[in-house]
Short mmCIF file of C-alpha atoms and ligand atoms in Angstrom, two decimals:
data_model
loop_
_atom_site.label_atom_id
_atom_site.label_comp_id
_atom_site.label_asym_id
_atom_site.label_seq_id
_atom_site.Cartn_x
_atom_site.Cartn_y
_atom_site.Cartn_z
CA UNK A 1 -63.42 -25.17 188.08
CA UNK A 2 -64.09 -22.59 184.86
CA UNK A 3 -61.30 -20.10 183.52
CA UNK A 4 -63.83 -17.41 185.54
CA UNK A 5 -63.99 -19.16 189.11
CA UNK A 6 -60.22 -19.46 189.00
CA UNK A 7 -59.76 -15.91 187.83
CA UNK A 8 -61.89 -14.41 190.77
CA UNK A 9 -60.29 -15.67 193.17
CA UNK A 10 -56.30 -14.67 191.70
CA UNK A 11 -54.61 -11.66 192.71
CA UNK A 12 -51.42 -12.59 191.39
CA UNK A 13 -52.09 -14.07 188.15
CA UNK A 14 -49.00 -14.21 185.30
CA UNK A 15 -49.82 -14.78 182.14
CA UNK A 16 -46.91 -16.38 179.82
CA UNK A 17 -47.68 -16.15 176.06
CA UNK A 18 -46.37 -17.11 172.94
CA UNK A 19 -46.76 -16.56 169.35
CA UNK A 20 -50.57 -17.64 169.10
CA UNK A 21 -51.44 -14.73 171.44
CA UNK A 22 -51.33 -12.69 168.46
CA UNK A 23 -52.51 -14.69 165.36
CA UNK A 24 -55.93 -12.85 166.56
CA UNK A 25 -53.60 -9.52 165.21
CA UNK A 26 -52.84 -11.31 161.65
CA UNK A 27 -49.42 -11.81 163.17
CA UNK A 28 -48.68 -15.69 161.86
CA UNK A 29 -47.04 -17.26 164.27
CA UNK A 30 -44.73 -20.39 163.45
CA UNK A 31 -45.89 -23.85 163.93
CA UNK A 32 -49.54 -23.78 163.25
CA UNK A 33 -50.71 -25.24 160.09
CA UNK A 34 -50.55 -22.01 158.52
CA UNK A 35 -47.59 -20.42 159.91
CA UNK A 36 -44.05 -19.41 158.96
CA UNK A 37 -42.55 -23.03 159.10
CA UNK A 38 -45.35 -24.58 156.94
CA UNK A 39 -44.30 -21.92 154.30
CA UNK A 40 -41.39 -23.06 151.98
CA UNK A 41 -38.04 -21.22 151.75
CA UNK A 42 -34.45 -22.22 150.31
CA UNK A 43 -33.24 -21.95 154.07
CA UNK A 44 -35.03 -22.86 157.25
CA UNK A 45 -36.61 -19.63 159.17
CA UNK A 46 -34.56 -21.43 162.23
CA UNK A 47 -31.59 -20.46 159.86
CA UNK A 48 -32.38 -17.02 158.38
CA UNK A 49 -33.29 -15.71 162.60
CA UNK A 50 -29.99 -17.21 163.68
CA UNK A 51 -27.19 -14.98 164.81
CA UNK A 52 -24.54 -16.95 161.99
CA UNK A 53 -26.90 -16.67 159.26
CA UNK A 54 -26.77 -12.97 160.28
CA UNK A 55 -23.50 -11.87 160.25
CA UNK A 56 -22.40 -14.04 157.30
CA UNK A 57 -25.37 -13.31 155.11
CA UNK A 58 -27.00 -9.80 156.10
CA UNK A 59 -28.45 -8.93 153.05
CA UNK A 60 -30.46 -11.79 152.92
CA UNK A 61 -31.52 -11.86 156.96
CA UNK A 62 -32.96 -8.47 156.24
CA UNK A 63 -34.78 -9.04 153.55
CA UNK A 64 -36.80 -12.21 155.12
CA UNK A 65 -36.79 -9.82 158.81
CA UNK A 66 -38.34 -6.93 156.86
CA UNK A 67 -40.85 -9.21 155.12
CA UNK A 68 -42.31 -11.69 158.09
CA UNK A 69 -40.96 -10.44 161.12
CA UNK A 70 -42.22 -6.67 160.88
CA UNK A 71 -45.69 -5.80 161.35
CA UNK A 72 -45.99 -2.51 161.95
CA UNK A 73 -49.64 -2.57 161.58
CA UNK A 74 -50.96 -4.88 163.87
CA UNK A 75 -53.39 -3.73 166.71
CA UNK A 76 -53.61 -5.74 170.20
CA UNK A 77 -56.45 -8.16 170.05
CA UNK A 78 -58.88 -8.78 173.11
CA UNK A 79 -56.51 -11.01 174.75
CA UNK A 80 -53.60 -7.45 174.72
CA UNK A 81 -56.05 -5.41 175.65
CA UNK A 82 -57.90 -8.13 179.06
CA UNK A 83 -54.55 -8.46 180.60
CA UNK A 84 -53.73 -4.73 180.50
CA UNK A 85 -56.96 -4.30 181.99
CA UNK A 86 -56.50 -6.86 184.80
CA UNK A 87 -52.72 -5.43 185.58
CA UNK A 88 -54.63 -2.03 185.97
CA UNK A 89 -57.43 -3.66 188.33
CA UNK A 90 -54.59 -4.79 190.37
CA UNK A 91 -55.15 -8.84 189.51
CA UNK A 92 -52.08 -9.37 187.20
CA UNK A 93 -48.86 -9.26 188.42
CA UNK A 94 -46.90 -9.53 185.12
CA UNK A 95 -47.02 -10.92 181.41
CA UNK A 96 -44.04 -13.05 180.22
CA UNK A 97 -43.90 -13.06 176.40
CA UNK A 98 -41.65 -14.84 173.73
CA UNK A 99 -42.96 -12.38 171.13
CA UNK A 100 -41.59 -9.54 170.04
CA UNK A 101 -44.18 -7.53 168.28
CA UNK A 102 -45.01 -4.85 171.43
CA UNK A 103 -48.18 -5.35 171.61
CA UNK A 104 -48.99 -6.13 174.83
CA UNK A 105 -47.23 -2.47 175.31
CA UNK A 106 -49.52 -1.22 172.72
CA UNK A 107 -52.72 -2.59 174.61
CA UNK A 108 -51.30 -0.66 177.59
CA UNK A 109 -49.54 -3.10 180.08
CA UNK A 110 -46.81 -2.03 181.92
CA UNK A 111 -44.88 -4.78 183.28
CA UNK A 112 -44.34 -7.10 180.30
CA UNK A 113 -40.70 -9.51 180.48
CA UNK A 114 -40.01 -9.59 176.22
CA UNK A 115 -37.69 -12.72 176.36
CA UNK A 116 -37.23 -12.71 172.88
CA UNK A 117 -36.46 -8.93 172.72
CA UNK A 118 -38.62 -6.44 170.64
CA UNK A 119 -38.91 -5.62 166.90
CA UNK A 120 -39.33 -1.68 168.31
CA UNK A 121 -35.76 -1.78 169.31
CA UNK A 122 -32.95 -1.43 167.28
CA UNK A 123 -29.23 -0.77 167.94
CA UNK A 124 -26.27 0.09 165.99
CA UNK A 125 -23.63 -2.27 166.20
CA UNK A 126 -20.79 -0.10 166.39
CA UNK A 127 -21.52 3.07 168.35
CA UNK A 128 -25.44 1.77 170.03
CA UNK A 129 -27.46 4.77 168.34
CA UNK A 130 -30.52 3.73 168.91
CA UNK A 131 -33.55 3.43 165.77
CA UNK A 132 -36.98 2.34 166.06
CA UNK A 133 -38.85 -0.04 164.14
CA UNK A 134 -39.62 2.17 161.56
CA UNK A 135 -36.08 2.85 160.38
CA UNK A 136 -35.78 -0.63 159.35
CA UNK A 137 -39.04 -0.80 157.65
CA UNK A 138 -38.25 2.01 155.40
CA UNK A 139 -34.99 1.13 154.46
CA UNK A 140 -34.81 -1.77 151.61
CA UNK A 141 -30.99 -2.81 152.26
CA UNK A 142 -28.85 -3.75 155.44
CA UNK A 143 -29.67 -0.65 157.00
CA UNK A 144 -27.04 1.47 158.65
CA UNK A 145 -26.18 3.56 161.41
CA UNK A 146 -25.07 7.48 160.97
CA UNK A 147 -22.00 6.52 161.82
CA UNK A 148 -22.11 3.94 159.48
CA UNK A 149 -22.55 0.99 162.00
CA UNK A 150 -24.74 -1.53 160.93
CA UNK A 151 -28.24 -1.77 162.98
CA UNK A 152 -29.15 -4.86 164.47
CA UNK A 153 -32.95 -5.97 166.23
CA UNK A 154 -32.96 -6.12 169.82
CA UNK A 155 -34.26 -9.27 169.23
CA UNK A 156 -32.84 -12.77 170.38
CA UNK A 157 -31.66 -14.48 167.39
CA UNK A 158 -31.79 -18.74 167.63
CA UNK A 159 -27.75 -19.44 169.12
CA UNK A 160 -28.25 -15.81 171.41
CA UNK A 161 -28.52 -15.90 175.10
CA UNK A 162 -31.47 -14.21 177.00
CA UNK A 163 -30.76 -10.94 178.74
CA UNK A 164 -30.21 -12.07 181.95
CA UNK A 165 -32.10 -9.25 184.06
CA UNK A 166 -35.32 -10.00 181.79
CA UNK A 167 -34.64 -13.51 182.55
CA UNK A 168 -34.68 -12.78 186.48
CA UNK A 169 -37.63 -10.87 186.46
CA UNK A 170 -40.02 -12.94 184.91
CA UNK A 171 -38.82 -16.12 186.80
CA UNK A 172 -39.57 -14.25 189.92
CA UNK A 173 -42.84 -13.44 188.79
CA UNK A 174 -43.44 -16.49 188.02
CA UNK A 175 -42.52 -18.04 190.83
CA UNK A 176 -44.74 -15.39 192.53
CA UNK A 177 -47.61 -16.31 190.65
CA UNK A 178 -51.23 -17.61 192.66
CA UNK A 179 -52.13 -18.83 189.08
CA UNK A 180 -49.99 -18.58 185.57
CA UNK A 181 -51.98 -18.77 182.37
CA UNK A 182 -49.38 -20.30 179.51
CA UNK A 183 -51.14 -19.11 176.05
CA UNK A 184 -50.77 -19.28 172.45
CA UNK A 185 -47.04 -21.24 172.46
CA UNK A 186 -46.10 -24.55 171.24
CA UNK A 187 -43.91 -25.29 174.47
CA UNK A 188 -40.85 -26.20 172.32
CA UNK A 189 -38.35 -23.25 172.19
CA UNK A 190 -36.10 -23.37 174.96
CA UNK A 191 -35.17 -22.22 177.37
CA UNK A 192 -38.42 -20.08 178.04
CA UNK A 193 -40.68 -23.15 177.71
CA UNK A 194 -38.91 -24.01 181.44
CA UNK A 195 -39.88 -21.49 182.76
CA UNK A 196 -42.88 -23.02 183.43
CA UNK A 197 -41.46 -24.95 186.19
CA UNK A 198 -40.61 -22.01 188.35
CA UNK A 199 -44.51 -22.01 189.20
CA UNK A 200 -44.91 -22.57 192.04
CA UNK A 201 -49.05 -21.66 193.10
CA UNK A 202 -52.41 -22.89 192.63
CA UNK A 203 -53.50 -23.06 189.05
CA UNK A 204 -51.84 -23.45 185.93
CA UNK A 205 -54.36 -23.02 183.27
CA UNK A 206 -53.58 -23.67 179.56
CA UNK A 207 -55.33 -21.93 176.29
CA UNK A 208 -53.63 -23.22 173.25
CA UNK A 209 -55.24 -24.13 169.94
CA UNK A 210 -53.43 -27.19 169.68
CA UNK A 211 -52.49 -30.13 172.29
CA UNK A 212 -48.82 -29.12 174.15
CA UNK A 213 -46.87 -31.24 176.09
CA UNK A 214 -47.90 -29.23 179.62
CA UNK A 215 -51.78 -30.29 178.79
CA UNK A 216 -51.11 -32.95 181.14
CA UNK A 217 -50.16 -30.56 184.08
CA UNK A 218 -52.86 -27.99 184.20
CA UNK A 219 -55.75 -27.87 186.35
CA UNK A 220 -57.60 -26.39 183.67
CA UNK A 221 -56.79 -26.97 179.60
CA UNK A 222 -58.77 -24.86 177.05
CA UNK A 223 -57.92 -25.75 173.23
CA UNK A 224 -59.82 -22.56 172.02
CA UNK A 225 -58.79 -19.42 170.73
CA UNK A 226 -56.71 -17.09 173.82
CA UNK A 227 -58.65 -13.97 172.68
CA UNK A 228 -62.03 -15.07 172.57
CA UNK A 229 -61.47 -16.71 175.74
CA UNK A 230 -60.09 -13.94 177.08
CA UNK A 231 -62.17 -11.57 175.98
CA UNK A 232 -65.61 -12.74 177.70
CA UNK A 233 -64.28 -12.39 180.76
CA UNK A 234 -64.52 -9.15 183.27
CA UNK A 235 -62.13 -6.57 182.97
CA UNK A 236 -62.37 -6.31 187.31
CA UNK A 237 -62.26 -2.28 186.60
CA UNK A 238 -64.83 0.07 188.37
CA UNK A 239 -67.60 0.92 186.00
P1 NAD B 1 -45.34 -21.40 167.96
O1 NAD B 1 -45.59 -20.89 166.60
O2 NAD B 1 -44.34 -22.48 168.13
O3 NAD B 1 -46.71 -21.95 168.56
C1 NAD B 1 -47.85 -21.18 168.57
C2 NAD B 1 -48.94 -21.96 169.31
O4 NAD B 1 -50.04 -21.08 169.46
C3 NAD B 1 -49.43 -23.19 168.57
O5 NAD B 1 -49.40 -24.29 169.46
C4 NAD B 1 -50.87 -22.84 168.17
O6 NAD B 1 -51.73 -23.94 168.32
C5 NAD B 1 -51.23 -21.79 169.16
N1 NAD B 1 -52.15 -20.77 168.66
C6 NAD B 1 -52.13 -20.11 167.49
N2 NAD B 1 -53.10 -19.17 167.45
C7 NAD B 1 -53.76 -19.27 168.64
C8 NAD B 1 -54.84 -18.55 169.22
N3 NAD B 1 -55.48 -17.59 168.57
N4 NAD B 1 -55.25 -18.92 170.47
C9 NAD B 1 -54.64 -19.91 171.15
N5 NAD B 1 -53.59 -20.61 170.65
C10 NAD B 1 -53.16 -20.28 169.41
O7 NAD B 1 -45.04 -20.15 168.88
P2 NAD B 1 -44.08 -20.00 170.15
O8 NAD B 1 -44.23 -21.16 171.07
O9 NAD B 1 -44.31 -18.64 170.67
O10 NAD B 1 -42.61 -20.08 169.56
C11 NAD B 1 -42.28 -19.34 168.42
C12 NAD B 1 -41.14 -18.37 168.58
O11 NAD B 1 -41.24 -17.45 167.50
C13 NAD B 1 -41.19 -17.54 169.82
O12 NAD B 1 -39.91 -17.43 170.26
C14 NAD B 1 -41.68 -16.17 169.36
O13 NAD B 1 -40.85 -15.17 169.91
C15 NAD B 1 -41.41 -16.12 167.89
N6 NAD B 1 -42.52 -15.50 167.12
C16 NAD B 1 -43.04 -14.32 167.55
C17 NAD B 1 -44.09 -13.73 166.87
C18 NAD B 1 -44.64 -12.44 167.39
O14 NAD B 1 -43.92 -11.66 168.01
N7 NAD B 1 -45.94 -12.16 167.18
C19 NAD B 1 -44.64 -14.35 165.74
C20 NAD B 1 -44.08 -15.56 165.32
C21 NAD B 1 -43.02 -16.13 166.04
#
């Protein structure tokens, strides 16, 4: 069966997407041949995004996070901009994403589970005043609340657990689902690449540039690019 047959025929598709959903955007994502790990640094990215290397070296977390992780400029691609067009059509029930760029939000859908938090959200550590995005990309040092607090991402940091009510919701989509599309991840960071197995429905289908380790499970595998896939299929709007 193609991507389109299976499509039709959903009415409560999930889509679960990962970094390579928005390489389209000029957002590198990490494990492709060109992405962040392939780049050298003195420390591991796995280091510099962990919640130690954080608090014990600040300075240097922000200047990496203010360089790679924040960009402010990208625009959703055609594979943003399909699945806020199927959630409106009333064929998508949700979209489950590891990235936190916001632009799934920027292509216009609603429900979107960010299990890796959001660059556009920003809290002070010692009082919660909340700062967007922009505040940090202005600054050029460990930026810092009014009150002088410093500000933190809302973003899960490698040794942070998942917020548990984001958690909940997109496993219950999930399991929900009549087909899940997985897109644009490696399958490797845990634990949202088990999530997954909360599927429970007809049709897993896979679109991933490179071979993953649920090829093997899908009734339908694509190695092609998620947003020209995407995007030559219907929106299922009224004209
Ligand atoms: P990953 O880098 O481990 O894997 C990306 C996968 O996407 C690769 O298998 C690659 O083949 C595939 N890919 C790349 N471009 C593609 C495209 N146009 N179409 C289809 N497939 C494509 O990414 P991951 O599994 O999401 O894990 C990385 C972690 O890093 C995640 O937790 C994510 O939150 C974070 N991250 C986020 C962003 C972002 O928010 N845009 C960017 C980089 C990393």
């Amino acid at each position: 069966m193609t991507l389109r047959e299976i499509v039709d025929k959903s009415r409560r598709i999930v889509f679960f997407g990962g970094a390579g959903v928005s390489t389209e955007s000029g957002i590198p994502d990490f494990r492709s041949e060109d992405g962040l790990y392939r780049q050298k640094y003195d420390v591991s990215p796995e280091t510099m995004l962990s919640a130690p290397y954080f608090y014990s070296h600040t300075r240097e977390f922000y200047r990496f996070y203010r360089d790679k992780m924040l960009p402010l400029h990208a625009q959703p691609n055609a594979a943003h901009r399909k699945l806020a067009q199927w959630e409106r059509a009333g064929k998508l029930l949700a979209v489950v994403t590891q990235n936190i760029d916001g632009l799934h939000q920027a292509a216009g859908s609603r429900c979107v589970f960010e299990l890796h938090g959001s660059i556009h959200r920003n809290y002070c550590l010692s009082c919660g005043k909340f700062y967007p995005a922009s505040f940090l990309a202005e600054g050029s040092d460990v930026p810092h609340c009014t009150c002088g607090g410093i500000v933190k991402p809302d973003v899960v940091l490698y040794g942070e657990q998942l917020d548990a009510p984001t958690v909940q919701g997109a496993l219950q989509a999930i399991s929900e689902a009549d087909t899940l599309i997985v897109a644009g991840t490696s399958l490797t960071v845990y634990p949202a690449a088990g999530f997954v197995d909360y599927f429970r429905g007809r049709d897993l289908v896979l679109i991933n540039r490179d071979a993953t380790p649920l090829d093997g499970r899908c009734s339908l595998v694509l190695h092609q690019k998620v947003g020209e896939v995407l995007g030559e299929l219907p929106s299922y709007l009224p004209e």
